[in-house]
Each structure stands twice: as C-alpha cells, then as structure tokens.
Amino acid sequence: MSEHKTELEKEGAVRGTTASYVSGFILSLILTLSAYFVVRQNNDSTQPEFSYQSIITIILALALVQLFVQLLFFLHLDKESKPRWNLMVASFAVTVVLILVLGSLWIMHNLDYHHMESSPATDKAIIKDEGVHY
Amino acid sequence: MSETRAVPVKAKAEYEGSKSIFGFWVYIMTDCVLFASLFATYAVLHNNTAGGPNAKELFNMPYVLAETLILLTSSFVCGLAILAAHNQQKRQVLWLFGLTFVLGLAFLGLEIHEFRNLYMEGNSWRRSGFLSAFFTLVGTHGLHITAGLIWMAVMMIRVSKSGLKLISLRRLTMLSLFWHFLDIIWIFIFTIVFLMGSLLR
C-alpha cells in the first residue's frame, strides 16, 4: 500500500498532511479577505485611514505572505531533502522574475520621463533634475 | 567487442522517474517567467486607457472575490486529493479530484462570462493598451486553467480504469503542483490587476 508512497518520496514528491493543507487554506482565506476588505474599507469611507501608497504596500505584502504560505503548506518547499534542487531552481526563477519586472518598470518609467510633453515648466524641471546649467 | 553494461530495467525506471517530478518543477518555474513578462507588460500599460474605461470602472469586485475564493478552495481540495492518492484511496481520489474539477470549471465559467460581458460592451482587447495587456495576462492564466482541467479529466479516467499505479501517482503529483501554481499566479492577478485597479486614489 505505502510502497508507491515511499517510492514517490524518494523522487522528491510532496509529503503533506491534512493538517498542513487545512492550515494553509485557512491562512490563505484570511490573507485574501483582509486584502479585499482593506481596499473596500478605503473605497467606502470618506476619510480613509491609510494613504494610497501605504495601501498598495499593504496588499502587496499580504500577497507575498500568501505566496510563502502556499509554498510551505501546499507545495512543501521546506520539506525537500538535500540537495535542495527545487529550491535552487525556484530561487533562480525569482531572480529572473525580479529583474524582468523591476527592470521593465524602471526602463519604461525612464522612457516616459524623457518623452514628457514639453512645456516651459517641464523643461525647467528636467534642467533642474539633470543639473544642467546655462 | 563492445561490453555493454546492462542497466537493470527496474533501476533505469527508477532513475527516469526520479527526474520527472523535478523536470516538471523546472517547467513550472519557466512558466513563472512567462507570467512575469505578462505582469511587467500589464504594469507598464495599465494607465494607457486611450480614453477608454480603466480598471476601476470595469471590474465588479465581489464577483472577482468569488472567483478567487473558488480557485483557492479548488487548490485546497486538490491537496487533499493528492494525500488520498498517496494512501491508495481510489474512491476518495476520484471524488476529491472531481470536486477540484467542478470548482475549476466554475472559475473558468465565471471568467469566460466576465470576458464575454467586456467584449459585448465594446471593451475588448482592441479598445486600449490597458485592455490588451489585461486580456493577455488573465487570458493566459485562463488557458492554463483549461489545460489543467483537460489533464485532470484524463487522469480521472485513467485512475478509474487502471487504479493508482506508480505512474499515475507521479502524474497526479505533477498535476497538483501545476494546480497550486495556478492558484499562486491568481493571487497576484487578484492583487495587482483587480485590487490595485479598484483602489480609489
């Protein structure tokens, strides 16, 4: 009966327990709902508690926490036996993802900045930013 | 002349088996890179509405929350199904994967319904850069879900016919990795596209 199970475990398959899936599910529910209600509360109230920037930070942080919750409780990345190839490939993927996303945003933001519609005020701002003096 | 060293068949099978789940994990990680490029595109284009509607005007948040919770539950039930598979409980595997399938199908149905509404209102991918990026990102996720559902249906037929052999268990394990991965991608779509889009400044 458990012959296949140990076989799969040797191959690095998941070894979850019902408890790990249930706690992962409950934590994910809490995180999803709190992100939703933070945004909703902000949109409904006339005097929002948090600024736009801080809400963006809060919901991004909640998403990242949920990523880790699911990696640990659903994908059991922490229970992998050594050498931890899965974790290494995942770290590499995270590196590429960060370069791709942050790099794109950075470059496109910079491009936007240099293609701003020219008005005397923006020209002045650019001249000041770039430290150009006549 | 050539002294071929006979590799025992069983050892060979074990060797190949030991690579397949890891190989599938590597595939999932490259899929992450695919989604990252679509997220980057969306992030760059999300303000380019070309005079059309923006995210705040288009999306119905309770509807999206319902989609999110359905997919999360589906991912959870898939985890329980794989536990049952490891314990060789065939009937439980079939009904738990059946439930995962139904929830996944419900998610896909809601998403197609939403896409159809957007299209009928004239807000298709041709409307603006924002909508092109939106349909590409969310549509690619939807295609992955569709592929996962087809795979799941095939696996359920296999398991019901030939039981939980090692090869089926291996494939079910990969399927569950894939399904959890799609839920993780959806967390970010939910946060970045829908929650941030609906946020009032």
PDB file of C-alpha atoms in Angstrom, chain A residues 1-2 4-5 7-19 21-25 28-29 32-33 35-40 42-44 52-53 55-56 59-60 62-64 66-67 70-71 74-75 77 85-87 89-91 93 96-97 100-101 104-105 108, chain B residues 10 13-14 17-22 25-26 29-30 32-34 36-37 39-41 43-44 61-63 65 68-69 72-76 78-80 82-83 86-88 164-166 169-170 173 176-177 180-181 183-184 187-188 190-192 195-196 198-201:
ATOM      1  CA  MET A   1       0.000   0.000   0.000  1.00  0.00           C
ATOM      2  CA  SER A   2       2.619   2.555   1.021  1.00  0.00           C
ATOM      3  CA  HIS A   4       4.394   3.705  -4.079  1.00  0.00           C
ATOM      4  CA  LYS A   5       4.309   6.448  -1.480  1.00  0.00           C
ATOM      5  CA  GLU A   7       8.877   5.465  -3.968  1.00  0.00           C
ATOM      6  CA  LEU A   8       7.471   8.901  -4.761  1.00  0.00           C
ATOM      7  CA  GLU A   9       9.063  10.401  -1.692  1.00  0.00           C
ATOM      8  CA  LYS A  10      12.443   9.244  -2.908  1.00  0.00           C
ATOM      9  CA  GLU A  11      11.719  11.224  -6.074  1.00  0.00           C
ATOM     10  CA  GLY A  12      11.088  14.345  -4.057  1.00  0.00           C
ATOM     11  CA  ALA A  13       7.301  14.328  -4.169  1.00  0.00           C
ATOM     12  CA  VAL A  14       5.152  16.282  -1.758  1.00  0.00           C
ATOM     13  CA  ARG A  15       4.665  14.896   1.723  1.00  0.00           C
ATOM     14  CA  GLY A  16       1.848  16.953   3.086  1.00  0.00           C
ATOM     15  CA  THR A  17      -0.532  16.182   5.890  1.00  0.00           C
ATOM     16  CA  THR A  18      -4.207  17.041   6.173  1.00  0.00           C
ATOM     17  CA  ALA A  19      -3.262  19.498   8.918  1.00  0.00           C
ATOM     18  CA  TYR A  21      -3.399  21.710   3.880  1.00  0.00           C
ATOM     19  CA  VAL A  22      -6.121  22.859   6.283  1.00  0.00           C
ATOM     20  CA  SER A  23      -3.897  25.469   7.948  1.00  0.00           C
ATOM     21  CA  GLY A  24      -2.630  26.658   4.548  1.00  0.00           C
ATOM     22  CA  PHE A  25      -6.208  27.027   3.357  1.00  0.00           C
ATOM     23  CA  SER A  28      -4.847  31.934   2.616  1.00  0.00           C
ATOM     24  CA  LEU A  29      -8.527  32.714   3.214  1.00  0.00           C
ATOM     25  CA  THR A  32      -7.208  37.139   0.734  1.00  0.00           C
ATOM     26  CA  LEU A  33     -10.174  38.504   2.678  1.00  0.00           C
ATOM     27  CA  ALA A  35      -6.559  42.398   1.430  1.00  0.00           C
ATOM     28  CA  TYR A  36     -10.048  42.664  -0.074  1.00  0.00           C
ATOM     29  CA  PHE A  37     -11.534  44.432   2.942  1.00  0.00           C
ATOM     30  CA  VAL A  38      -8.612  46.836   3.358  1.00  0.00           C
ATOM     31  CA  VAL A  39      -9.267  48.057  -0.193  1.00  0.00           C
ATOM     32  CA  ARG A  40     -13.035  48.066   0.248  1.00  0.00           C
ATOM     33  CA  ASN A  42     -10.669  52.546   1.888  1.00  0.00           C
ATOM     34  CA  ASN A  43     -13.011  52.966  -1.080  1.00  0.00           C
ATOM     35  CA  ASP A  44     -16.158  53.214   1.052  1.00  0.00           C
ATOM     36  CA  TYR A  52      -2.875  55.302  -1.433  1.00  0.00           C
ATOM     37  CA  GLN A  53       0.800  54.338  -1.276  1.00  0.00           C
ATOM     38  CA  ILE A  55      -2.487  50.504   0.898  1.00  0.00           C
ATOM     39  CA  ILE A  56      -0.536  49.389  -2.179  1.00  0.00           C
ATOM     40  CA  ILE A  59      -1.873  44.470  -0.202  1.00  0.00           C
ATOM     41  CA  LEU A  60       1.414  43.606  -1.949  1.00  0.00           C
ATOM     42  CA  LEU A  62      -0.309  40.332   2.021  1.00  0.00           C
ATOM     43  CA  ALA A  63       0.097  38.733  -1.437  1.00  0.00           C
ATOM     44  CA  LEU A  64       3.764  37.934  -0.731  1.00  0.00           C
ATOM     45  CA  GLN A  66       0.249  34.276   0.905  1.00  0.00           C
ATOM     46  CA  LEU A  67       2.861  33.204  -1.658  1.00  0.00           C
ATOM     47  CA  GLN A  70       1.200  28.346  -0.179  1.00  0.00           C
ATOM     48  CA  LEU A  71       4.834  27.466  -0.957  1.00  0.00           C
ATOM     49  CA  PHE A  74       0.656  23.416  -0.274  1.00  0.00           C
ATOM     50  CA  LEU A  75       3.944  22.848  -2.107  1.00  0.00           C
ATOM     51  CA  LEU A  77       9.153  23.507  -0.314  1.00  0.00           C
ATOM     52  CA  TRP A  85      17.294  21.353  -6.242  1.00  0.00           C
ATOM     53  CA  ASN A  86      13.684  22.516  -6.277  1.00  0.00           C
ATOM     54  CA  LEU A  87      14.538  25.422  -4.015  1.00  0.00           C
ATOM     55  CA  VAL A  89      15.554  26.412  -9.358  1.00  0.00           C
ATOM     56  CA  ALA A  90      12.878  28.440  -7.566  1.00  0.00           C
ATOM     57  CA  SER A  91      15.441  30.974  -6.323  1.00  0.00           C
ATOM     58  CA  ALA A  93      13.263  31.875 -11.177  1.00  0.00           C
ATOM     59  CA  VAL A  96      14.781  36.331 -13.239  1.00  0.00           C
ATOM     60  CA  VAL A  97      11.241  37.440 -12.369  1.00  0.00           C
ATOM     61  CA  LEU A 100      12.221  41.225 -15.612  1.00  0.00           C
ATOM     62  CA  VAL A 101       9.508  43.090 -13.705  1.00  0.00           C
ATOM     63  CA  SER A 104      10.812  46.770 -17.275  1.00  0.00           C
ATOM     64  CA  LEU A 105       9.183  49.231 -14.892  1.00  0.00           C
ATOM     65  CA  MET A 108       9.693  52.308 -19.143  1.00  0.00           C
TER      66      MET A 108
ATOM     67  CA  LYS B  10      13.986  -1.517 -12.691  1.00  0.00           C
ATOM     68  CA  ALA B  13      12.839   3.140 -14.494  1.00  0.00           C
ATOM     69  CA  GLU B  14      13.656   4.499 -11.056  1.00  0.00           C
ATOM     70  CA  GLY B  17      11.151   8.538 -12.524  1.00  0.00           C
ATOM     71  CA  SER B  18      13.341  10.441 -10.148  1.00  0.00           C
ATOM     72  CA  LYS B  19      13.834  13.140 -12.770  1.00  0.00           C
ATOM     73  CA  SER B  20      10.279  13.612 -13.988  1.00  0.00           C
ATOM     74  CA  ILE B  21       8.828  15.467 -10.998  1.00  0.00           C
ATOM     75  CA  PHE B  22      11.888  17.701 -10.778  1.00  0.00           C
ATOM     76  CA  TRP B  25       9.052  21.726 -11.368  1.00  0.00           C
ATOM     77  CA  VAL B  26      11.615  23.321 -13.707  1.00  0.00           C
ATOM     78  CA  MET B  29       9.463  27.853 -12.842  1.00  0.00           C
ATOM     79  CA  THR B  30       9.906  28.799 -16.517  1.00  0.00           C
ATOM     80  CA  CYS B  32       6.665  31.829 -13.812  1.00  0.00           C
ATOM     81  CA  VAL B  33       8.994  33.768 -16.103  1.00  0.00           C
ATOM     82  CA  LEU B  34       6.310  33.793 -18.816  1.00  0.00           C
ATOM     83  CA  ALA B  36       6.379  37.716 -15.071  1.00  0.00           C
ATOM     84  CA  SER B  37       6.763  39.171 -18.558  1.00  0.00           C
ATOM     85  CA  PHE B  39       2.759  41.126 -15.438  1.00  0.00           C
ATOM     86  CA  ALA B  40       5.510  43.552 -16.467  1.00  0.00           C
ATOM     87  CA  THR B  41       3.605  44.368 -19.670  1.00  0.00           C
ATOM     88  CA  ALA B  43       2.247  47.131 -15.149  1.00  0.00           C
ATOM     89  CA  VAL B  44       3.694  49.272 -17.926  1.00  0.00           C
ATOM     90  CA  MET B  61     -15.035  43.336  -7.054  1.00  0.00           C
ATOM     91  CA  PRO B  62     -17.431  40.935  -5.228  1.00  0.00           C
ATOM     92  CA  TYR B  63     -17.568  38.890  -8.434  1.00  0.00           C
ATOM     93  CA  LEU B  65     -13.556  37.832  -4.920  1.00  0.00           C
ATOM     94  CA  THR B  68     -10.670  33.969  -6.134  1.00  0.00           C
ATOM     95  CA  LEU B  69     -12.260  32.001  -3.297  1.00  0.00           C
ATOM     96  CA  LEU B  72      -8.407  28.810  -3.648  1.00  0.00           C
ATOM     97  CA  THR B  73     -10.851  26.122  -2.484  1.00  0.00           C
ATOM     98  CA  SER B  74     -10.108  24.134  -5.625  1.00  0.00           C
ATOM     99  CA  SER B  75      -6.374  24.267  -4.863  1.00  0.00           C
ATOM    100  CA  PHE B  76      -7.033  23.118  -1.280  1.00  0.00           C
ATOM    101  CA  CYS B  78      -6.579  19.190  -4.896  1.00  0.00           C
ATOM    102  CA  GLY B  79      -4.116  18.945  -1.986  1.00  0.00           C
ATOM    103  CA  LEU B  80      -6.486  16.640  -0.090  1.00  0.00           C
ATOM    104  CA  ILE B  82      -3.179  14.013  -3.602  1.00  0.00           C
ATOM    105  CA  LEU B  83      -2.985  12.918   0.052  1.00  0.00           C
ATOM    106  CA  HIS B  86      -0.641   8.625  -1.702  1.00  0.00           C
ATOM    107  CA  ASN B  87      -2.715   6.474   0.643  1.00  0.00           C
ATOM    108  CA  GLN B  88      -4.167   4.478  -2.285  1.00  0.00           C
ATOM    109  CA  LEU B 164      -3.414   4.177  -8.566  1.00  0.00           C
ATOM    110  CA  LYS B 165      -0.259   2.760 -10.093  1.00  0.00           C
ATOM    111  CA  LEU B 166       3.084   4.456  -9.577  1.00  0.00           C
ATOM    112  CA  LEU B 169       0.631   8.798  -8.838  1.00  0.00           C
ATOM    113  CA  ARG B 170       3.597  10.539 -10.400  1.00  0.00           C
ATOM    114  CA  THR B 173       1.647  14.736  -8.191  1.00  0.00           C
ATOM    115  CA  SER B 176      -1.278  19.011  -8.186  1.00  0.00           C
ATOM    116  CA  LEU B 177       1.935  21.078  -8.441  1.00  0.00           C
ATOM    117  CA  HIS B 180      -1.280  25.002  -6.796  1.00  0.00           C
ATOM    118  CA  PHE B 181       0.981  27.076  -9.065  1.00  0.00           C
ATOM    119  CA  ASP B 183      -3.629  29.473  -7.701  1.00  0.00           C
ATOM    120  CA  ILE B 184      -0.435  31.302  -6.692  1.00  0.00           C
ATOM    121  CA  ILE B 187      -3.188  35.658  -6.024  1.00  0.00           C
ATOM    122  CA  PHE B 188      -1.001  38.128  -7.886  1.00  0.00           C
ATOM    123  CA  PHE B 190      -6.156  39.397  -7.910  1.00  0.00           C
ATOM    124  CA  THR B 191      -3.851  41.773  -6.028  1.00  0.00           C
ATOM    125  CA  ILE B 192      -2.165  43.622  -8.874  1.00  0.00           C
ATOM    126  CA  LEU B 195      -7.381  45.126  -6.023  1.00  0.00           C
ATOM    127  CA  MET B 196      -4.922  47.809  -7.126  1.00  0.00           C
ATOM    128  CA  SER B 198     -10.200  49.190  -7.912  1.00  0.00           C
ATOM    129  CA  LEU B 199      -8.358  51.268  -5.321  1.00  0.00           C
ATOM    130  CA  LEU B 200      -9.509  54.891  -5.223  1.00  0.00           C
ATOM    131  CA  ARG B 201      -6.790  57.453  -5.089  1.00  0.00           C
TER     132      ARG B 201
END
